[in-house]
PDB file of C-alpha atoms and ligand atoms in Angstrom:
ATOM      1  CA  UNK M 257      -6.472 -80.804 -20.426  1.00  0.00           C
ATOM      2  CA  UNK M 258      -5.602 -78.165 -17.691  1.00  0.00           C
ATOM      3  CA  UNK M 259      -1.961 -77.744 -17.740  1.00  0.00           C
ATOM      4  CA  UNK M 260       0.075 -75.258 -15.032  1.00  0.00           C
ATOM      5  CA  UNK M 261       3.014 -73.618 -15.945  1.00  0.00           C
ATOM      6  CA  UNK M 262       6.158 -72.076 -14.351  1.00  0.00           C
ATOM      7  CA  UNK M 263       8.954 -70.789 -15.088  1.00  0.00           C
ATOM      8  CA  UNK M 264      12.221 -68.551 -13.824  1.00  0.00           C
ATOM      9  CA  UNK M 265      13.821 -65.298 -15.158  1.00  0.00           C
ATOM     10  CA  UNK M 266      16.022 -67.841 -17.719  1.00  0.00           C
ATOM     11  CA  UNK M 267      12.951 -69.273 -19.006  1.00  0.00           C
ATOM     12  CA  UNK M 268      10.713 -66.756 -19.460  1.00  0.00           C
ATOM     13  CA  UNK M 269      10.522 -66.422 -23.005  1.00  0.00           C
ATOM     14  CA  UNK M 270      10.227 -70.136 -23.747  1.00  0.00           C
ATOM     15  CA  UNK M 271       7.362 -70.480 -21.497  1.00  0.00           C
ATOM     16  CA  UNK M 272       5.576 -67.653 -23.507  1.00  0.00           C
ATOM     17  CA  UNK M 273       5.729 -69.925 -26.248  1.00  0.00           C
ATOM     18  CA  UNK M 274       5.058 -73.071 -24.712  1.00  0.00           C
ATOM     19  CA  UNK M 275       1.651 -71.393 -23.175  1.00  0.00           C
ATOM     20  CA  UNK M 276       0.583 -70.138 -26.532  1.00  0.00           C
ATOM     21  CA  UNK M 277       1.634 -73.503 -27.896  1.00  0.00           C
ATOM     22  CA  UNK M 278      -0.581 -75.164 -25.418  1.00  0.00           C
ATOM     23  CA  UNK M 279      -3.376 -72.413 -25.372  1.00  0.00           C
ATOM     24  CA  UNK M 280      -3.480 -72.903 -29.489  1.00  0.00           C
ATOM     25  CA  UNK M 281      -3.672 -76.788 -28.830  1.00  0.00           C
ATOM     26  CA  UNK M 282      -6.989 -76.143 -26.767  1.00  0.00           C
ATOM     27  CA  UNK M 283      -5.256 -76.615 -23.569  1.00  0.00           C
ATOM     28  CA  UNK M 284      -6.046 -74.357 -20.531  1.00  0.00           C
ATOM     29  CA  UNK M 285      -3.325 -73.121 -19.355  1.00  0.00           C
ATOM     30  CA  UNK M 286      -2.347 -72.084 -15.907  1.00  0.00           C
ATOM     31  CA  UNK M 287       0.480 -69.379 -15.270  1.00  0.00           C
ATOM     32  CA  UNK M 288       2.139 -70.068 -12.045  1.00  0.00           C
ATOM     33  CA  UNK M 289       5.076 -67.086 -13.043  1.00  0.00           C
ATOM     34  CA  UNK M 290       7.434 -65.816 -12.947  1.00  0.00           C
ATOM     35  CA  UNK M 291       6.284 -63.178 -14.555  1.00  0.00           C
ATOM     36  CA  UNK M 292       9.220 -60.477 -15.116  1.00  0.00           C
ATOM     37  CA  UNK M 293      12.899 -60.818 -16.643  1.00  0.00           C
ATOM     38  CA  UNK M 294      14.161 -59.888 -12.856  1.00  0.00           C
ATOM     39  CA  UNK M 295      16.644 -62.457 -11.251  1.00  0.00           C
ATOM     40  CA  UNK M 296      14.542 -65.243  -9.303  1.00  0.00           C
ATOM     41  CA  UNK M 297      14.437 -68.737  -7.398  1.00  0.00           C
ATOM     42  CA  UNK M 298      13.549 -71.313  -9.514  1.00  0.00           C
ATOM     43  CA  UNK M 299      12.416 -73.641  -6.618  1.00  0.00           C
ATOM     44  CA  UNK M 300       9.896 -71.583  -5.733  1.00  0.00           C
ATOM     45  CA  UNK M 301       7.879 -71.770  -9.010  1.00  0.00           C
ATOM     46  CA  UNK M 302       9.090 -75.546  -9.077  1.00  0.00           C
ATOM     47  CA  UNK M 303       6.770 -76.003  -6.078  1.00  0.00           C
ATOM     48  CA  UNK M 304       3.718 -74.126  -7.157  1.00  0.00           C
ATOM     49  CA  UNK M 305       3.586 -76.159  -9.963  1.00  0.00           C
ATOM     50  CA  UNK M 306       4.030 -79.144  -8.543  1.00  0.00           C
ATOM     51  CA  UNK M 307       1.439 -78.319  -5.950  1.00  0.00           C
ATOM     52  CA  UNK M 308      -1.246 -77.684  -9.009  1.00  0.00           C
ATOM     53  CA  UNK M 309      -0.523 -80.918  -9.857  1.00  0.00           C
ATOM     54  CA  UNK M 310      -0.551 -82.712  -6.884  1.00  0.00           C
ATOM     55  CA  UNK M 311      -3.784 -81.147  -5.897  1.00  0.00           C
ATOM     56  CA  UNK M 312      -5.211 -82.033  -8.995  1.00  0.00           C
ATOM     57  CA  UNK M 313      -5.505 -78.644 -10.055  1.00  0.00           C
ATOM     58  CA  UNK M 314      -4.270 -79.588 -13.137  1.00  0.00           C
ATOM     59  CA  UNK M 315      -3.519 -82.761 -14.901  1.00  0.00           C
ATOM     60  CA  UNK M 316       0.337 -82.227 -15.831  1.00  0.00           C
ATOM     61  CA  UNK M 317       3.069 -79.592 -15.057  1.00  0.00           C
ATOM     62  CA  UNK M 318       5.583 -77.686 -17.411  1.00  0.00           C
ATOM     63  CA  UNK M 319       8.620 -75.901 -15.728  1.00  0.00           C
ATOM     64  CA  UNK M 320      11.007 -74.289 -17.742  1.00  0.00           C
ATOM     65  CA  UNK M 321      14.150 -73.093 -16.560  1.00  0.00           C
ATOM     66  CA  UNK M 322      18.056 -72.505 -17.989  1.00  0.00           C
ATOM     67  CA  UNK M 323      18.638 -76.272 -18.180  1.00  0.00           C
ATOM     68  CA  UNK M 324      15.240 -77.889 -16.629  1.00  0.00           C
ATOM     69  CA  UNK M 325      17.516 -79.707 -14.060  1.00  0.00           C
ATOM     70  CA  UNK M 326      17.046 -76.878 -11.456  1.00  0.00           C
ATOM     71  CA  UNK M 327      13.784 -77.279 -11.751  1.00  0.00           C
ATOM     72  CA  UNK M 328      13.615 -81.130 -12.220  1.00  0.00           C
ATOM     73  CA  UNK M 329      15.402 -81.628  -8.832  1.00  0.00           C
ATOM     74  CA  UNK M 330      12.925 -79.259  -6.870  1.00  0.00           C
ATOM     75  CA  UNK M 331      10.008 -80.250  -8.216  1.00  0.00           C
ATOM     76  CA  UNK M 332      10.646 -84.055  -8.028  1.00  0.00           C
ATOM     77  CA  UNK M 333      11.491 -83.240  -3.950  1.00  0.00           C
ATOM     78  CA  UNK M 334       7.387 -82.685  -3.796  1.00  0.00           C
ATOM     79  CA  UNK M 335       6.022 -86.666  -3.057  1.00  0.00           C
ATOM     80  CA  UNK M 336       3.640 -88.071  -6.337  1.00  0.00           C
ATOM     81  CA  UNK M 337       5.546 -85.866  -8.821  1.00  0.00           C
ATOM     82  CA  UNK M 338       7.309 -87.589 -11.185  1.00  0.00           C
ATOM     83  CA  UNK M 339       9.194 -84.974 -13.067  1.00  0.00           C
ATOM     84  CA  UNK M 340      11.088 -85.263 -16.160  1.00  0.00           C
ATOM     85  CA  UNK M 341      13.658 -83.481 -18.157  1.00  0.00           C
ATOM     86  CA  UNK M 342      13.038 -84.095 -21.471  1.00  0.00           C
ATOM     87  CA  UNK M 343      15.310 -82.571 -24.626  1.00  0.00           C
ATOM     88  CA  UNK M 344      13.906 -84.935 -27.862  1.00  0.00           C
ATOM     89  CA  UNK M 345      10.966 -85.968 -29.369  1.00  0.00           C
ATOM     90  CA  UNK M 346      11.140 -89.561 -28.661  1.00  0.00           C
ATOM     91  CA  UNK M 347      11.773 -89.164 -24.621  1.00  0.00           C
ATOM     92  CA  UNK M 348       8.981 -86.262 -24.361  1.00  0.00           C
ATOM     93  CA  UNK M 349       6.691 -89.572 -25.631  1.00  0.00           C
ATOM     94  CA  UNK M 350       8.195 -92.406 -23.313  1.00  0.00           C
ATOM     95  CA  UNK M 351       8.492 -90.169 -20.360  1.00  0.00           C
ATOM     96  CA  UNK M 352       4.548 -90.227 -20.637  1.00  0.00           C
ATOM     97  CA  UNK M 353       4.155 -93.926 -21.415  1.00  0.00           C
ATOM     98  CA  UNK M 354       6.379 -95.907 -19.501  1.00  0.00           C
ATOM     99  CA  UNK M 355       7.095 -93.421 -16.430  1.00  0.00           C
ATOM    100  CA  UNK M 356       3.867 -91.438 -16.230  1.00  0.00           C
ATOM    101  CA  UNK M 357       5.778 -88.170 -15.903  1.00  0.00           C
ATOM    102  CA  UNK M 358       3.443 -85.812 -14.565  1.00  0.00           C
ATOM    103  CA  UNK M 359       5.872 -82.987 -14.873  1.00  0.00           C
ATOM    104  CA  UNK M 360       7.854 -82.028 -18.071  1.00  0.00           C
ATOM    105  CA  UNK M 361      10.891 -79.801 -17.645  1.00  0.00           C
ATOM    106  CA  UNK M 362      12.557 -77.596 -20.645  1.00  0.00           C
ATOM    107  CA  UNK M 363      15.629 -75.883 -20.532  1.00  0.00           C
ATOM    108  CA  UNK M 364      15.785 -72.684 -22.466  1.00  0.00           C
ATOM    109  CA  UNK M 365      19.134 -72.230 -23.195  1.00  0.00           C
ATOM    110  CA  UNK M 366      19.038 -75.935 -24.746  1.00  0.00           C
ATOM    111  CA  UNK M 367      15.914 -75.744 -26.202  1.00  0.00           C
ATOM    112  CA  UNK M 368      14.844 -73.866 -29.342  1.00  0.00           C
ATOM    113  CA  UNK M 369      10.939 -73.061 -29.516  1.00  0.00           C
ATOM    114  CA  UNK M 370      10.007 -74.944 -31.976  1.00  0.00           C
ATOM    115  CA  UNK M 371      11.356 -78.313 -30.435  1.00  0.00           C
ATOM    116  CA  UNK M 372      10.029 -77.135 -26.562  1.00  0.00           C
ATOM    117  CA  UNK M 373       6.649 -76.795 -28.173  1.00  0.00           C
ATOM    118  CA  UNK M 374       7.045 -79.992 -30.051  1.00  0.00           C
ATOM    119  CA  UNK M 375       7.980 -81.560 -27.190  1.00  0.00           C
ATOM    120  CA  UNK M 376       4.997 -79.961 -25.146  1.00  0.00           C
ATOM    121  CA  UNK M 377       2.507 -80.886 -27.054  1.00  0.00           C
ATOM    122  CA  UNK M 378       4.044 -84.853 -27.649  1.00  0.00           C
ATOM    123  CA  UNK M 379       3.993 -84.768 -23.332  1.00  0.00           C
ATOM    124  CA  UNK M 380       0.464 -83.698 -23.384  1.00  0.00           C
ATOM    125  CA  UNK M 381      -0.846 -86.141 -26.096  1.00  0.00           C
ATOM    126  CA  UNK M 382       0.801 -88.996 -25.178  1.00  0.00           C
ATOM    127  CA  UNK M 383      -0.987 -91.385 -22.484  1.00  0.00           C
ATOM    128  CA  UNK M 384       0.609 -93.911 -19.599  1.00  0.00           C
ATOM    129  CA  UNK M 385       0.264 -96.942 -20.502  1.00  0.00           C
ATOM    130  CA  UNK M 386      -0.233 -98.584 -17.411  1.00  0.00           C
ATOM    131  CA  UNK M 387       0.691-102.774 -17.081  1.00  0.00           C
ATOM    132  CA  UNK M 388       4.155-103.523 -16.268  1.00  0.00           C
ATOM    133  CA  UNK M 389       4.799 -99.720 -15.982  1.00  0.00           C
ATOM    134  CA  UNK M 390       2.397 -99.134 -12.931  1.00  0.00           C
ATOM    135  CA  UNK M 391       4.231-102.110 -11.066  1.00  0.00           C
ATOM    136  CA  UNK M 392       7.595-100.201 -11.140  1.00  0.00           C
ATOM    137  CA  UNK M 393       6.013 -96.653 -10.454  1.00  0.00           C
ATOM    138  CA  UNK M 394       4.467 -98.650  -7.377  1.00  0.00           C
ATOM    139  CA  UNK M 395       8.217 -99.680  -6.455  1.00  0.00           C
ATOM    140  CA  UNK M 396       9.111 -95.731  -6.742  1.00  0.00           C
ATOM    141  CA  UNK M 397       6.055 -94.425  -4.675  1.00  0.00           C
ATOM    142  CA  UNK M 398       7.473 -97.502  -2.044  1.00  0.00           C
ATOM    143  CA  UNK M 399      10.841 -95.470  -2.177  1.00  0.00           C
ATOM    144  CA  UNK M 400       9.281 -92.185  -1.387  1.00  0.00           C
ATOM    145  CA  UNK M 401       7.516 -93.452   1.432  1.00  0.00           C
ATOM    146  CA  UNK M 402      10.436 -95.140   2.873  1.00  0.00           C
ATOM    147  CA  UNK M 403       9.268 -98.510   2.670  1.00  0.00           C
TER     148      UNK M 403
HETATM  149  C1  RB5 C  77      19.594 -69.575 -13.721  1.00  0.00           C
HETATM  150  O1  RB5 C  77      20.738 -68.880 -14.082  1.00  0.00           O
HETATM  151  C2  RB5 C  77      19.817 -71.074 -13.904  1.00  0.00           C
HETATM  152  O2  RB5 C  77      20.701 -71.541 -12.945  1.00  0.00           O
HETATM  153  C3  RB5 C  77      18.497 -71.815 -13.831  1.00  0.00           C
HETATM  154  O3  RB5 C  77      17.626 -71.304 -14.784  1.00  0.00           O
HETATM  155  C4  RB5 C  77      18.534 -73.309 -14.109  1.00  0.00           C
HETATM  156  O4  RB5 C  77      19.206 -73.593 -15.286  1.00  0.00           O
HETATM  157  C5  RB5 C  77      18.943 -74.177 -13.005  1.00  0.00           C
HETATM  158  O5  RB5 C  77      18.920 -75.416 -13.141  1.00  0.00           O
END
């Protein structure tokens, strides 16, 4: 699974761990930035992602930011994403399966690392399941194109 990840300066750390996490899981991993502590934009690392994803660069998207809502809102402003923020075990699981989230979103000042990773790896390993499910995504991609 090729997974790209972004983050700003508030959830830097956590996206350290969430890349070895994934790394360590046999994922590859790629790192969209930021890259330094300094003060940044999270929209603009909200759109990179989302652009990997959206290409087809990579299968799903991480973003990590203070809350994940930042980040949520931007990257869910790019059409096809379907970005989610997730903060428990069980959600990180449905998001996949009923909604198809192709973007997961942590905050780090929610978040310890041993639940983000959790929840990581629960995103990554858990598959759509498609029926039922498709016919309201189809409803949502309607929405976005204004139909
Ligand atoms: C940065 O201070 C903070 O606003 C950002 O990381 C995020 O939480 C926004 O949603």
């Amino acid at each position: 699974m090729k997974i790209a990840i972004g983050c700003d300066h508030a959830g830097l750390e956590l996206k350290e761990q969430v890349k070895k996490h994934l790394q360590e899981m046999g994922c590859t991993v790629t790192d969209m930035g930021t890259y330094d502590s300094k003060s940044c934009h999270y929209p603009i690392y909200a759109q990179k992602v989302a652009m990997e994803v959206v290409s087809g660069r990579a299968g799903l998207g991480i973003l990590v930011c203070g809350t994940g809502v930042g980040m949520s809102i931007a990257a869910n402003k790019v059409k096809g994403i379907r970005a989610a923020v997730v903060s428990d075990c069980f959600t990180a699981r449905a998001v996949r399966m009923h909604n198809d989230a192709n973007v997961l979103c942590l905050g780090a000042r929610v978040l310890g690392s041993g639940l983000a990773c959790l929840i990581a790896q629960l995103f990554v390993e858990t598959e759509f399941e498609g029926g039922r499910h498709q016919t309201r995504l189809d409803m949502i991609r309607d929405i976005e194109e204004g139909k």
